[in-house]
PDB file of C-alpha atoms in Angstrom:
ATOM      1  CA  UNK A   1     -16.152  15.125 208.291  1.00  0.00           C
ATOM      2  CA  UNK A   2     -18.964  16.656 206.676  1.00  0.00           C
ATOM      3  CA  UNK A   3     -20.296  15.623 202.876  1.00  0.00           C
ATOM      4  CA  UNK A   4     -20.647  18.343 200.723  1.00  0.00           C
ATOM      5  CA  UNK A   5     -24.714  18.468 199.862  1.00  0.00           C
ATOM      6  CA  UNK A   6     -25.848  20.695 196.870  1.00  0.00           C
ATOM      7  CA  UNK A   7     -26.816  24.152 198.446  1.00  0.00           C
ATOM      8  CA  UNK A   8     -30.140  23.792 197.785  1.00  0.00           C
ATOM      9  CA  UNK A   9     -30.947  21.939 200.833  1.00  0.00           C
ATOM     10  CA  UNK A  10     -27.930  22.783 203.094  1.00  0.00           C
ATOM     11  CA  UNK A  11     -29.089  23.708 206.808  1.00  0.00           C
ATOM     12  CA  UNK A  12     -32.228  22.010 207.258  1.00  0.00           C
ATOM     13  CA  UNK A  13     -32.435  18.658 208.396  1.00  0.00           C
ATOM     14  CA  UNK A  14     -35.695  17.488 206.878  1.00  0.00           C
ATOM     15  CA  UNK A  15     -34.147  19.029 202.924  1.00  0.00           C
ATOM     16  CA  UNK A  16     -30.955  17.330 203.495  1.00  0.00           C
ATOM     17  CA  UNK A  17     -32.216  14.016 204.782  1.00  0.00           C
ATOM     18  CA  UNK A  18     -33.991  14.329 201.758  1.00  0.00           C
ATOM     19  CA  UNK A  19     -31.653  14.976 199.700  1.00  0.00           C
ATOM     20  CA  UNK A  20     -29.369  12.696 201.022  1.00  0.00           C
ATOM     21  CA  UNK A  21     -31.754   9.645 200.427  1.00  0.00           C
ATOM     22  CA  UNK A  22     -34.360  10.072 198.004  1.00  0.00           C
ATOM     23  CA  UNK A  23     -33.513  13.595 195.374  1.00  0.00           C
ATOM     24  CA  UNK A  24     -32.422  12.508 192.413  1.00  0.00           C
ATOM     25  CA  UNK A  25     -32.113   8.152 192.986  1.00  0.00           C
ATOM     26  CA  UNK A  26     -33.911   6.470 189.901  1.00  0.00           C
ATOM     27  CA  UNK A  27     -37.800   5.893 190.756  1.00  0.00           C
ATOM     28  CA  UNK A  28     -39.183   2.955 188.069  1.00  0.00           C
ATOM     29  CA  UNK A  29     -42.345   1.806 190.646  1.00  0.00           C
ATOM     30  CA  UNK A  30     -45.766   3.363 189.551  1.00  0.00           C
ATOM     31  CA  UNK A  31     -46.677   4.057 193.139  1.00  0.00           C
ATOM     32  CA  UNK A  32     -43.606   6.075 193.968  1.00  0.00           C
ATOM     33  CA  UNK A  33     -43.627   8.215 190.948  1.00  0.00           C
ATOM     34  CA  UNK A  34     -47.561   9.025 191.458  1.00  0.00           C
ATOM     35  CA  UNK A  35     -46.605  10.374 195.032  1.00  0.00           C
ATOM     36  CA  UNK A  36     -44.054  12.484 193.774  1.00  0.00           C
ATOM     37  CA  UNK A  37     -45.985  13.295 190.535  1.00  0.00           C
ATOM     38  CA  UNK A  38     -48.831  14.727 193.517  1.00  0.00           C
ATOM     39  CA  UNK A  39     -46.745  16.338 195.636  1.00  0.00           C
ATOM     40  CA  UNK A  40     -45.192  18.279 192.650  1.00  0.00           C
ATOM     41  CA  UNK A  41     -48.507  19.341 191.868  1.00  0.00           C
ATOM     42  CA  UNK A  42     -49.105  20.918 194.528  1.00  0.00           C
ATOM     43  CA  UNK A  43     -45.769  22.264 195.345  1.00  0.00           C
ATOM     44  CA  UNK A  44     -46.704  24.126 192.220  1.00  0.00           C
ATOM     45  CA  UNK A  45     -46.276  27.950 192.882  1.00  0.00           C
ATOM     46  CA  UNK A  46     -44.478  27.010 196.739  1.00  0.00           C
ATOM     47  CA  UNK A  47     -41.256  25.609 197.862  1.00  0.00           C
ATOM     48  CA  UNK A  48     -40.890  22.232 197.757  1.00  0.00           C
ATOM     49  CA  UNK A  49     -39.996  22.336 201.764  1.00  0.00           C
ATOM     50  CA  UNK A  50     -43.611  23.789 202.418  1.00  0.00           C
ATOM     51  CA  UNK A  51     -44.689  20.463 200.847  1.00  0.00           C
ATOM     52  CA  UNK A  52     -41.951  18.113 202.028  1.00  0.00           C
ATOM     53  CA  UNK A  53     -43.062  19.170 205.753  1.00  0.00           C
ATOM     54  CA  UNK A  54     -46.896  18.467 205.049  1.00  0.00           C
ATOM     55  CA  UNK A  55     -45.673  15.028 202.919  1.00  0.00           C
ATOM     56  CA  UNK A  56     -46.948  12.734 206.022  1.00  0.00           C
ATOM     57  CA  UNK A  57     -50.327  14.895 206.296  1.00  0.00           C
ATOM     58  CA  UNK A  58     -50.614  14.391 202.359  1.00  0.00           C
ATOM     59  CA  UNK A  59     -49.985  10.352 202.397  1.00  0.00           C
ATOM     60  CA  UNK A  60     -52.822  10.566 205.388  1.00  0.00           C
ATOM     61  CA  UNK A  61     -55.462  12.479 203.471  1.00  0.00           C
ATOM     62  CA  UNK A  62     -54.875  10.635 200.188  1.00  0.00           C
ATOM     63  CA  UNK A  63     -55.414   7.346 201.525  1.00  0.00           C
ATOM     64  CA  UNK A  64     -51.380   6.716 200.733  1.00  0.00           C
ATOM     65  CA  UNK A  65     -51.499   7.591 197.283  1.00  0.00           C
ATOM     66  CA  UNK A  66     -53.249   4.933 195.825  1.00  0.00           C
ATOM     67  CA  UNK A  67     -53.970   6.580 192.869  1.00  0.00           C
ATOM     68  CA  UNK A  68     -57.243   3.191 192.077  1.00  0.00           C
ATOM     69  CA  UNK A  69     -59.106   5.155 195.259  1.00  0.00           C
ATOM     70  CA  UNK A  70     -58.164   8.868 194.589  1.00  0.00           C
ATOM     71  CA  UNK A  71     -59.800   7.944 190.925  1.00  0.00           C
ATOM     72  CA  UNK A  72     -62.703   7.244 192.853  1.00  0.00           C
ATOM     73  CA  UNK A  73     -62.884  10.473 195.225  1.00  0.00           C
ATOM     74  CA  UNK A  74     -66.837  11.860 195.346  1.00  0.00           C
ATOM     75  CA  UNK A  75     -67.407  15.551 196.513  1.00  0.00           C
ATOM     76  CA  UNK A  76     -67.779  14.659 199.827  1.00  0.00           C
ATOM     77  CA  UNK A  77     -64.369  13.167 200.304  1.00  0.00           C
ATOM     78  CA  UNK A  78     -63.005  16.317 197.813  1.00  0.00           C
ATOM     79  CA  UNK A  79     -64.691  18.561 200.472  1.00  0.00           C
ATOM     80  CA  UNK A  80     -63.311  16.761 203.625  1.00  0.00           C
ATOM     81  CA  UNK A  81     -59.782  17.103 202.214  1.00  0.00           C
ATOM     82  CA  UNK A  82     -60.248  20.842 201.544  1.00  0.00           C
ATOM     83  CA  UNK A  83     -60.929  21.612 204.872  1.00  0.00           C
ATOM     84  CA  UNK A  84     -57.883  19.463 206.287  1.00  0.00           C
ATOM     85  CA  UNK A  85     -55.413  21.859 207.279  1.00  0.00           C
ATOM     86  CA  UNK A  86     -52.421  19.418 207.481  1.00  0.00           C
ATOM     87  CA  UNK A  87     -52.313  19.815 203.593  1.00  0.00           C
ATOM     88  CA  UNK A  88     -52.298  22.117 201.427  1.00  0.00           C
ATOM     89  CA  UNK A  89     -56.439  23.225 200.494  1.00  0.00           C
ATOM     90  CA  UNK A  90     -56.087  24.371 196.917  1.00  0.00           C
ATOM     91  CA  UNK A  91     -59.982  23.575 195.426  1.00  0.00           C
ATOM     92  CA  UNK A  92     -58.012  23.363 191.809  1.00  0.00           C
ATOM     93  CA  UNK A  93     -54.991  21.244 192.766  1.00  0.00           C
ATOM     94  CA  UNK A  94     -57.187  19.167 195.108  1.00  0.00           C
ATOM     95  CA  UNK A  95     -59.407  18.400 191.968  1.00  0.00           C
ATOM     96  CA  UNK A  96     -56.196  17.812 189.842  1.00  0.00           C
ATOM     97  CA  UNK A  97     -55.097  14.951 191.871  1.00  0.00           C
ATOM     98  CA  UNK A  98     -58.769  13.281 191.477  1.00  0.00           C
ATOM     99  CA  UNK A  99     -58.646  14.064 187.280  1.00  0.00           C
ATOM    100  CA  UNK A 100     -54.855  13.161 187.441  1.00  0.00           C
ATOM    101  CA  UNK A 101     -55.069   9.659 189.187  1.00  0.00           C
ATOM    102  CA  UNK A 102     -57.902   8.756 186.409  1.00  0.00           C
ATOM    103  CA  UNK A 103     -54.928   9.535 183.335  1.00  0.00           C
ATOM    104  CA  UNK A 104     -52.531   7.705 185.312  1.00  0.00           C
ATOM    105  CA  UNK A 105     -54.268   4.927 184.430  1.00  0.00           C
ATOM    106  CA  UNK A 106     -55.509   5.204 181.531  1.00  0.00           C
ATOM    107  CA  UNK A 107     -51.534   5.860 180.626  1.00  0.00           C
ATOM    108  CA  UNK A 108     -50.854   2.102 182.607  1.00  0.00           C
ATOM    109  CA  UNK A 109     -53.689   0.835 180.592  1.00  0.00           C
ATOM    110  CA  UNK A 110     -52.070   2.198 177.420  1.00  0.00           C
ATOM    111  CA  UNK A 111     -48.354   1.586 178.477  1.00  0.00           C
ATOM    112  CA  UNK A 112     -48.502  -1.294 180.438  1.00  0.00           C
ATOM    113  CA  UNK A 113     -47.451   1.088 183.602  1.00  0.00           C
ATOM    114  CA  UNK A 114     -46.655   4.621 184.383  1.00  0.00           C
ATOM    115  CA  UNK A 115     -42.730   3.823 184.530  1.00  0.00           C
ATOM    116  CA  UNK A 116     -42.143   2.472 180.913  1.00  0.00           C
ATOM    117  CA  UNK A 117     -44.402   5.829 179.822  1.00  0.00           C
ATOM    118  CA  UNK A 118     -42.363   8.202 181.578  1.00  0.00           C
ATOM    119  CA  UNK A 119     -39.147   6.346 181.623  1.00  0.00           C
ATOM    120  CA  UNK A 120     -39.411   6.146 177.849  1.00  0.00           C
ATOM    121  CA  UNK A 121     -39.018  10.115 177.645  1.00  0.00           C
ATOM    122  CA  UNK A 122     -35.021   9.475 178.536  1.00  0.00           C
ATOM    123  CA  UNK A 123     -34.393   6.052 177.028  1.00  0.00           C
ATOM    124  CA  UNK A 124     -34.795   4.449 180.620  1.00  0.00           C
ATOM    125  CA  UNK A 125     -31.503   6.035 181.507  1.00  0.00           C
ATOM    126  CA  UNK A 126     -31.242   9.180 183.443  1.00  0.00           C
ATOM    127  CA  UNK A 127     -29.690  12.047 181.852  1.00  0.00           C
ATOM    128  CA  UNK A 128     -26.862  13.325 184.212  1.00  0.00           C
ATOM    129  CA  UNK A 129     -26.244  17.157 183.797  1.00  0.00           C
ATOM    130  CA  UNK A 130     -22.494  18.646 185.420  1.00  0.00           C
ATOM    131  CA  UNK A 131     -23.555  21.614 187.232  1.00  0.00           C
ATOM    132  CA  UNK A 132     -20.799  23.257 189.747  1.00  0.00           C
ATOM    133  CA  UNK A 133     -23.915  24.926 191.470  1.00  0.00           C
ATOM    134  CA  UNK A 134     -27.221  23.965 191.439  1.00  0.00           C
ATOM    135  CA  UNK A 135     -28.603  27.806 190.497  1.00  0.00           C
ATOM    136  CA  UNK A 136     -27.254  26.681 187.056  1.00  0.00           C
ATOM    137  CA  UNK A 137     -30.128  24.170 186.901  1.00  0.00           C
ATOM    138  CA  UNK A 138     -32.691  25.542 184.702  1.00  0.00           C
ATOM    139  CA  UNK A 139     -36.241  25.249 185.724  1.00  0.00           C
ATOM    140  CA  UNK A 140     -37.416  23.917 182.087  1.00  0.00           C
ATOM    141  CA  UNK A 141     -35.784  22.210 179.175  1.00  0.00           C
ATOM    142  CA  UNK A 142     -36.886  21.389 175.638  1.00  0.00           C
ATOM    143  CA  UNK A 143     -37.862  17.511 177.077  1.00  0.00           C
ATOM    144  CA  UNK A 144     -40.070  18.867 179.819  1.00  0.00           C
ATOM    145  CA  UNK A 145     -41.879  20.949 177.644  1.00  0.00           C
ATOM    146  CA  UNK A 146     -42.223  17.798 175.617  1.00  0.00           C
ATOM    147  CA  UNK A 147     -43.605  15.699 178.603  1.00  0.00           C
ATOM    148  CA  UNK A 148     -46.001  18.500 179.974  1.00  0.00           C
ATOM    149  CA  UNK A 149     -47.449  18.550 176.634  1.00  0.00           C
ATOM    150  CA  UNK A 150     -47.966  15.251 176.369  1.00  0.00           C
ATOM    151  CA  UNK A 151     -49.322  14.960 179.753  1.00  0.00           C
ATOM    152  CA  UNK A 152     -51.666  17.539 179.229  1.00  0.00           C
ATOM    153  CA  UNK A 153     -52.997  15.832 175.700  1.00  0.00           C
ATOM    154  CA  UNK A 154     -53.504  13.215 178.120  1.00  0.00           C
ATOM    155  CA  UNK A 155     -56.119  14.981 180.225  1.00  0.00           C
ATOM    156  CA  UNK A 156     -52.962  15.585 183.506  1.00  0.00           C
ATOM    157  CA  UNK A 157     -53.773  19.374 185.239  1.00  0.00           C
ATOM    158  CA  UNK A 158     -50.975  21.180 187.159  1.00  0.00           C
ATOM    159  CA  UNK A 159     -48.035  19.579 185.279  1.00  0.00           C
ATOM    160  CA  UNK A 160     -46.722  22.581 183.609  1.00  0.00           C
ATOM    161  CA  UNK A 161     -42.856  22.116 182.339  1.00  0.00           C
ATOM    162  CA  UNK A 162     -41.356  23.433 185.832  1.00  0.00           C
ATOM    163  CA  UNK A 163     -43.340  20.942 187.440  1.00  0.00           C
ATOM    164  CA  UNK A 164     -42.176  18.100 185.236  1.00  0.00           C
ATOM    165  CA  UNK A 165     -38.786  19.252 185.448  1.00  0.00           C
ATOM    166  CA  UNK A 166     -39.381  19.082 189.077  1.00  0.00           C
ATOM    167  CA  UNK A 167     -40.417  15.858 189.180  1.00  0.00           C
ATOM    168  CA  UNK A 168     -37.492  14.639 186.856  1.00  0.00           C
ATOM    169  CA  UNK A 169     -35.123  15.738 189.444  1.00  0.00           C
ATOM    170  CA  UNK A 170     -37.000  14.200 191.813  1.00  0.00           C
ATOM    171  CA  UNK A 171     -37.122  10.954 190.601  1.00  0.00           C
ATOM    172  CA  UNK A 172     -33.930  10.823 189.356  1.00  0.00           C
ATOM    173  CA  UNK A 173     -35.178  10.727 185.584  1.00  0.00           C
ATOM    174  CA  UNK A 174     -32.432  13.880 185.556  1.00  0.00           C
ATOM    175  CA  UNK A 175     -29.209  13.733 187.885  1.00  0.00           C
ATOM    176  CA  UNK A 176     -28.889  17.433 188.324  1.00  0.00           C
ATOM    177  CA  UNK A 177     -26.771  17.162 192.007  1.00  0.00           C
ATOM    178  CA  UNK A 178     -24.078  19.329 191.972  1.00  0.00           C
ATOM    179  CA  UNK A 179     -20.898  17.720 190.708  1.00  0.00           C
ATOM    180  CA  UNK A 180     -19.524  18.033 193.624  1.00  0.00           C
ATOM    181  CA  UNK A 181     -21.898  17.019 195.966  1.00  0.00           C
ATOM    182  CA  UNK A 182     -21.462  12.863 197.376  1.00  0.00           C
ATOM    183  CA  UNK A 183     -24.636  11.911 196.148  1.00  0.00           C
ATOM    184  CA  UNK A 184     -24.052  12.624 191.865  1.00  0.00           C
ATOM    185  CA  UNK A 185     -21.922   9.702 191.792  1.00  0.00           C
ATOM    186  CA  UNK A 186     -23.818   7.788 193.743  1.00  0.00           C
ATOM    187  CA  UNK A 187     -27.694   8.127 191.820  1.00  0.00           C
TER     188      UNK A 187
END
């Protein structure tokens, strides 16, 4: 018998493995939510399956996501990963993830880790929405804004409130599966 899987990702087997493991499960470890914190980034302005297919290429050219060596990129490593075309070579974004991994710590430094920073927002419990279809999702909400703007203050590029709302989803800071789908009761 077949689970029901929010529409979003029915019919491709890449989205709904996705979905089916990762979407919307609670994410505390600092690593984890600067990978997804990236890859939002630069899903920014593209569908999230453009990015999900290039997600090995990404962990590749950003030496796994460790956010201590993307602090220290130089040029020439910037300019090697623009011309990789396993990823996606956006001069800004690229230069966002250099700028961004150098806030991420300074928010660990200030915080004691990213987690208890961004966990904080929601009280260290998600907030689980009840939508019958996931087109009722809204792409912002009043606590996005909040984080983007306090991202931002923070010296974070290409974290606009859609991509924070993004990466809420993602990392389960916001349950917004369907209600009917398996996986809400299960994140």
């Amino acid at each position: 018998m077949d689970k029901h899987r929010c529409g979003w990702c029915v019919g491709d087997t890449l989205y709904e493995a996705y979905h089916d493991e990762e979407w919307g499960v609670p994410v505390k470890d600092d690593d984890t939510l600067f990978e997804f914190l990236i890859l939002e980034t630069f899903q920014a302005g593209l569908s999230w399956i453009t990015v999900l297919r290039k997600r090995e290429n990404f962990r590749k050219a950003f030496d796994y996501f460790d956010y201590k060596k993307i602090a220290d990129y130089n040029q020439s490593k910037i300019d090697m990963l623009l011309q990789d075309p396993g990823i996606i070579r956006n001069k800004l974004k690229v230069n966002a993830t250099v700028s961004n991994a150098k806030a991420f710590m300074e928010i660990q430094k200030e915080f004691g880790s990213f987690s208890k920073y961004i966990w904080d927002f929601v009280d260290d419990e998600p907030i689980k929405n009840e939508w019958a279809n996931y087109k009722n999702a809204p792409a912002t909400t009043a606590l996005s804004d909040n984080i983007s703007k306090d991202l931002k203050k923070r010296g974070f590029k290409f974290v606009g409130s859609t991509v924070i709302y993004a990466h809420m989803q993602a990392t389960g800071m916001v349950n917004d599966h369907e209600v009917n789908c398996f996986r809400y009761h299960e994140v």
